Short mmCIF file of C-alpha atoms in Angstrom, two decimals:
data_model
loop_
_atom_site.label_atom_id
_atom_site.label_comp_id
_atom_site.label_asym_id
_atom_site.label_seq_id
_atom_site.Cartn_x
_atom_site.Cartn_y
_atom_site.Cartn_z
CA UNK A 1 29.86 48.74 121.33
CA UNK A 2 31.09 46.44 124.07
CA UNK A 3 34.21 45.08 122.25
CA UNK A 4 34.90 48.62 122.12
CA UNK A 5 35.09 49.18 126.09
CA UNK A 6 36.77 45.99 126.50
CA UNK A 7 40.09 47.33 123.97
CA UNK A 8 39.62 50.76 126.29
CA UNK A 9 39.01 49.27 129.50
CA UNK A 10 42.63 47.04 128.74
CA UNK A 11 44.28 49.97 127.41
CA UNK A 12 43.46 52.08 130.48
CA UNK A 13 44.95 49.06 132.67
CA UNK A 14 48.24 48.65 130.88
CA UNK A 15 48.90 52.39 131.10
CA UNK A 16 47.62 52.69 134.70
CA UNK A 17 49.42 49.13 136.01
CA UNK A 18 52.99 49.46 136.92
CA UNK A 19 55.92 47.37 135.17
CA UNK A 20 54.96 43.97 136.48
CA UNK A 21 51.19 44.52 134.94
CA UNK A 22 52.46 45.92 131.60
CA UNK A 23 54.80 42.85 131.21
CA UNK A 24 52.28 40.26 132.00
CA UNK A 25 50.11 41.95 129.47
CA UNK A 26 52.80 42.28 126.50
CA UNK A 27 53.85 38.33 127.14
CA UNK A 28 49.64 37.60 127.17
CA UNK A 29 49.18 39.66 124.47
CA UNK A 30 51.91 38.06 122.05
CA UNK A 31 50.32 34.79 122.95
CA UNK A 32 47.09 35.64 122.21
CA UNK A 33 48.16 36.91 118.86
CA UNK A 34 50.67 34.52 117.84
CA UNK A 35 47.64 31.60 118.66
CA UNK A 36 45.05 33.22 116.88
CA UNK A 37 47.59 33.77 113.79
CA UNK A 38 48.52 30.22 113.86
CA UNK A 39 45.29 28.76 114.15
CA UNK A 40 44.06 30.75 110.90
CA UNK A 41 47.32 29.24 109.20
CA UNK A 42 46.15 25.95 110.35
CA UNK A 43 42.49 25.99 108.97
CA UNK A 44 44.09 26.93 105.48
CA UNK A 45 46.60 23.92 106.31
CA UNK A 46 49.41 26.86 105.79
CA UNK A 47 52.99 25.95 107.73
CA UNK A 48 53.01 27.88 110.82
CA UNK A 49 56.83 27.43 111.99
CA UNK A 50 58.10 29.11 109.69
CA UNK A 51 57.20 32.88 110.68
CA UNK A 52 57.18 31.85 114.47
CA UNK A 53 60.75 31.10 113.81
CA UNK A 54 61.60 34.25 112.76
CA UNK A 55 60.43 35.61 116.34
CA UNK A 56 62.25 33.25 118.28
CA UNK A 57 66.30 32.60 118.81
CA UNK A 58 68.11 30.31 116.49
CA UNK A 59 71.19 28.75 117.59
CA UNK A 60 72.41 28.82 114.43
CA UNK A 61 74.79 31.83 114.01
CA UNK A 62 73.80 32.66 110.49
CA UNK A 63 70.37 32.07 110.41
CA UNK A 64 70.36 34.79 113.38
CA UNK A 65 72.44 36.93 111.30
CA UNK A 66 68.86 36.93 109.15
CA UNK A 67 67.07 37.59 112.13
CA UNK A 68 68.75 39.68 114.73
CA UNK A 69 65.31 40.84 116.43
CA UNK A 70 65.35 37.42 117.91
CA UNK A 71 67.44 38.05 120.35
CA UNK A 72 64.74 40.72 121.88
CA UNK A 73 61.58 39.08 120.60
CA UNK A 74 62.17 35.43 121.79
CA UNK A 75 61.52 36.49 125.46
CA UNK A 76 57.73 37.19 124.51
CA UNK A 77 57.41 34.70 122.84
CA UNK A 78 55.88 30.81 124.60
CA UNK A 79 56.00 26.85 123.78
CA UNK A 80 52.17 26.85 125.04
CA UNK A 81 49.39 27.37 127.61
CA UNK A 82 51.78 26.06 130.62
CA UNK A 83 54.40 27.43 129.81
CA UNK A 84 53.14 30.93 129.11
CA UNK A 85 51.14 30.76 132.78
CA UNK A 86 53.96 28.91 134.78
CA UNK A 87 56.50 32.16 133.73
CA UNK A 88 53.89 34.94 134.14
CA UNK A 89 52.79 33.38 138.05
CA UNK A 90 56.83 33.64 138.45
CA UNK A 91 56.81 37.19 137.16
CA UNK A 92 54.18 38.36 139.16
CA UNK A 93 55.46 36.83 142.41
CA UNK A 94 58.94 38.13 142.26
CA UNK A 95 58.26 41.20 140.35
CA UNK A 96 56.14 42.40 143.22
CA UNK A 97 58.58 41.63 145.28
CA UNK A 98 61.51 43.45 143.09
CA UNK A 99 59.28 46.64 143.27
CA UNK A 100 59.67 46.84 146.56
CA UNK A 101 63.51 46.97 146.73
CA UNK A 102 64.61 48.33 143.50
CA UNK A 103 62.71 50.65 141.00
CA UNK A 104 60.21 50.13 138.44
CA UNK A 105 62.90 51.32 136.01
CA UNK A 106 65.70 48.33 137.28
CA UNK A 107 62.64 45.62 136.82
CA UNK A 108 62.08 46.92 132.63
CA UNK A 109 65.58 46.84 132.48
CA UNK A 110 66.82 43.39 134.43
CA UNK A 111 64.14 41.77 132.09
CA UNK A 112 65.66 42.80 128.61
CA UNK A 113 69.17 42.19 130.16
CA UNK A 114 68.20 38.77 131.57
CA UNK A 115 66.93 37.88 128.43
CA UNK A 116 69.80 38.64 126.09
CA UNK A 117 72.03 37.34 129.01
CA UNK A 118 70.48 34.25 128.57
CA UNK A 119 70.25 34.14 125.01
CA UNK A 120 73.81 34.91 124.38
CA UNK A 121 74.73 32.19 126.97
CA UNK A 122 72.46 29.36 125.14
CA UNK A 123 73.84 30.93 121.72
CA UNK A 124 77.56 30.32 123.19
CA UNK A 125 76.84 26.98 124.96
CA UNK A 126 75.35 25.57 121.56
CA UNK A 127 78.37 26.65 118.82
CA UNK A 128 81.10 26.14 121.54
CA UNK A 129 80.31 23.01 122.89
CA UNK A 130 80.40 19.52 120.70
CA UNK A 131 77.40 17.40 122.52
CA UNK A 132 74.90 20.46 120.89
CA UNK A 133 76.52 20.26 117.33
CA UNK A 134 73.92 18.17 116.00
CA UNK A 135 71.13 19.89 117.82
CA UNK A 136 72.29 23.73 116.28
CA UNK A 137 70.48 24.01 112.92
CA UNK A 138 67.04 22.90 114.62
CA UNK A 139 66.98 24.62 117.90
CA UNK A 140 65.10 27.74 118.62
CA UNK A 141 64.88 29.45 121.78
CA UNK A 142 61.76 31.15 123.23
CA UNK A 143 59.72 32.21 126.75
CA UNK A 144 60.65 34.53 129.53
CA UNK A 145 62.81 31.84 131.54
CA UNK A 146 65.50 33.96 131.53
CA UNK A 147 64.27 37.33 132.40
CA UNK A 148 62.39 35.69 135.17
CA UNK A 149 65.19 34.18 136.76
CA UNK A 150 67.05 37.43 136.52
CA UNK A 151 64.52 39.13 138.43
CA UNK A 152 64.46 35.85 140.98
CA UNK A 153 68.01 35.97 141.39
CA UNK A 154 68.47 39.85 141.70
CA UNK A 155 65.77 39.65 144.81
CA UNK A 156 67.76 36.58 146.34
CA UNK A 157 70.69 38.03 146.04
CA UNK A 158 70.14 41.53 147.80
CA UNK A 159 67.45 39.72 150.23
CA UNK A 160 69.26 36.28 150.90
CA UNK A 161 66.91 36.07 154.45
CA UNK A 162 63.48 37.17 153.43
CA UNK A 163 60.94 34.19 153.47
CA UNK A 164 58.39 33.90 151.04
CA UNK A 165 55.62 30.93 150.86
CA UNK A 166 55.34 27.98 148.83
CA UNK A 167 52.62 25.37 148.19
CA UNK A 168 52.87 22.14 149.77
CA UNK A 169 56.05 23.56 151.43
CA UNK A 170 55.59 26.28 153.38
CA UNK A 171 58.21 29.65 154.14
CA UNK A 172 61.81 29.21 152.65
CA UNK A 173 64.57 31.95 152.25
CA UNK A 174 65.15 33.26 148.65
CA UNK A 175 68.74 32.23 149.09
CA UNK A 176 67.70 28.64 148.93
CA UNK A 177 65.05 29.63 146.52
CA UNK A 178 68.02 30.98 144.22
CA UNK A 179 70.57 28.06 144.97
CA UNK A 180 68.22 25.32 144.60
CA UNK A 181 66.66 26.76 140.86
CA UNK A 182 70.51 27.15 139.70
CA UNK A 183 71.39 23.44 140.76
CA UNK A 184 68.23 22.00 138.90
CA UNK A 185 69.34 24.05 135.70
CA UNK A 186 73.01 23.41 136.12
CA UNK A 187 72.09 19.35 136.61
CA UNK A 188 69.44 19.33 133.63
CA UNK A 189 71.72 21.18 130.45
CA UNK A 190 72.22 18.08 129.03
CA UNK A 191 68.68 17.31 129.06
CA UNK A 192 66.11 17.49 125.86
CA UNK A 193 65.35 21.02 127.12
CA UNK A 194 69.36 21.87 127.43
CA UNK A 195 69.09 25.31 125.53
CA UNK A 196 66.23 26.40 127.85
CA UNK A 197 67.97 25.38 131.01
CA UNK A 198 71.41 27.32 129.93
CA UNK A 199 69.07 30.45 128.77
CA UNK A 200 67.84 30.45 132.60
CA UNK A 201 71.50 30.42 133.73
CA UNK A 202 72.25 33.23 131.97
CA UNK A 203 69.35 35.14 133.25
CA UNK A 204 70.88 34.00 136.96
CA UNK A 205 73.89 35.79 136.32
CA UNK A 206 72.09 39.21 135.01
CA UNK A 207 70.29 38.88 137.96
CA UNK A 208 73.34 38.56 140.02
CA UNK A 209 75.80 41.26 138.04
CA UNK A 210 72.90 43.60 138.58
CA UNK A 211 73.09 43.50 142.00
CA UNK A 212 76.56 43.24 142.32
CA UNK A 213 77.00 46.67 139.97
CA UNK A 214 74.45 48.75 142.00
CA UNK A 215 76.67 47.67 145.27
CA UNK A 216 79.87 49.05 143.48
CA UNK A 217 77.72 52.52 142.17
CA UNK A 218 77.11 51.82 138.73
CA UNK A 219 73.71 50.38 137.10
CA UNK A 220 74.29 47.70 134.49
CA UNK A 221 70.36 48.16 132.85
CA UNK A 222 71.24 51.87 132.53
CA UNK A 223 72.09 51.56 128.61
CA UNK A 224 69.19 49.40 128.07
CA UNK A 225 66.75 51.94 129.45
CA UNK A 226 68.68 54.91 127.64
CA UNK A 227 68.10 52.62 124.58
CA UNK A 228 64.45 51.74 125.07
CA UNK A 229 63.57 55.72 125.97
CA UNK A 230 65.47 56.33 122.56
CA UNK A 231 63.39 54.18 120.47
CA UNK A 232 60.17 54.78 122.82
CA UNK A 233 60.39 58.06 121.86
CA UNK A 234 60.13 57.43 118.10
CA UNK A 235 56.32 56.36 118.80
CA UNK A 236 55.32 58.75 121.05
CA UNK A 237 54.16 62.62 119.31
CA UNK A 238 55.19 65.52 120.97
CA UNK A 239 52.37 67.81 121.53
CA UNK A 240 52.95 71.07 119.31
CA UNK A 241 53.43 74.28 121.27
CA UNK A 242 51.22 76.78 120.29
CA UNK A 243 52.65 79.94 118.86
CA UNK A 244 53.64 82.91 121.39
CA UNK A 245 54.64 86.26 120.45
CA UNK A 246 56.74 88.60 122.12
CA UNK A 247 56.62 92.11 122.95
CA UNK A 248 59.22 94.12 124.00
CA UNK A 249 58.63 97.37 125.86
CA UNK A 250 60.24 100.41 125.95
CA UNK A 251 61.16 101.74 128.57
CA UNK A 252 61.62 105.52 127.64
CA UNK A 253 59.10 105.39 126.02
CA UNK A 254 56.76 104.05 128.85
CA UNK A 255 58.22 106.46 131.03
CA UNK A 256 57.03 109.47 128.71
CA UNK A 257 54.31 108.39 128.29
CA UNK A 258 53.07 108.08 131.66
CA UNK A 259 54.51 111.42 132.43
CA UNK A 260 52.24 113.11 129.80
CA UNK A 261 49.61 111.16 131.11
CA UNK A 262 49.63 112.75 134.72
CA UNK A 263 50.49 115.94 133.17
CA UNK A 264 47.17 116.41 131.06
CA UNK A 265 44.96 114.29 134.60
CA UNK A 266 46.62 117.21 136.67
CA UNK A 267 45.07 119.67 133.87
CA UNK A 268 42.08 118.59 133.71
CA UNK A 269 41.84 118.71 137.23
CA UNK A 270 43.10 122.10 138.09
CA UNK A 271 40.35 123.06 134.81
CA UNK A 272 37.26 121.13 136.93
CA UNK A 273 38.18 122.89 140.10
CA UNK A 274 38.18 126.78 138.30
CA UNK A 275 34.57 125.48 136.58
CA UNK A 276 32.81 124.24 139.67
CA UNK A 277 34.52 127.96 141.20
CA UNK A 278 33.41 130.24 138.94
CA UNK A 279 31.42 128.46 136.68
CA UNK A 280 31.57 127.92 132.54
CA UNK A 281 32.08 131.48 131.47
CA UNK A 282 35.48 132.33 133.34
CA UNK A 283 37.22 129.42 131.34
CA UNK A 284 39.74 130.23 128.40
CA UNK A 285 39.35 128.92 124.70
CA UNK A 286 42.45 126.83 125.87
CA UNK A 287 40.66 125.32 128.87
CA UNK A 288 37.71 124.63 127.24
CA UNK A 289 38.89 122.84 124.19
CA UNK A 290 40.84 120.89 126.84
CA UNK A 291 37.84 120.18 128.61
CA UNK A 292 35.93 119.06 125.23
CA UNK A 293 38.80 116.74 124.06
CA UNK A 294 38.60 115.00 127.51
CA UNK A 295 35.59 114.42 127.85
CA UNK A 296 35.85 112.55 124.13
CA UNK A 297 38.10 110.03 125.94
#
């Protein structure tokens, strides 16, 4: 009973929550499910890397061709609890800030666009630059960082002078936050987590692309939201409408019926007046019949 109430409460919170809350629930939910499955596999001494790699984005293009869905799934995967917590905190802070200036559909679309752009830049860099040639066959990308950075840069570019509060630092304008993050990622693309920093840059470029597009009158997330809505309709049942029977009336027949009814009522009224004035014996046989028929209706 308690488990059912807990599950119901989670569903209701997800259903009633805004896009930020839903993205948080999806990322945390995926992390919990993956962790539980890995725990069971480890208890039986079965390998865990094979199935998790199927959800992460491989740098090897041949491997990517066998798992194209990983360009989407990787942005909901995380390497550990601290990785998850750090990304979710940034998603919560800047996602809520984003919703003050843009719509929920924009946030949903930009999250996916940032992840896609980050993944594509990661693939491009690892397959073009010789520096990464030795790591292509062993590297996998995972995490929501590229998606989150797209949101951060969209807010920073649209509201550059808006100040945010940071612990131990104080209030900082968003344009300086975005610039600092961009430079850090740029300088660390040759580090041990070079793929992650390259993906961050791709997400940042997606955020800038989004804001620049809106200023020019087009929404770069429109196609993503259209695809998302189309896929969502496949899993949502459309309630069946009750069958309705429509009768079309013949106005000519209605007019004739109403005319005859009026004439009968007038005739009965005349018979009743005669009955009150002269008595029942004064009525003719036809008038008695009409009065008798009317009494049965």
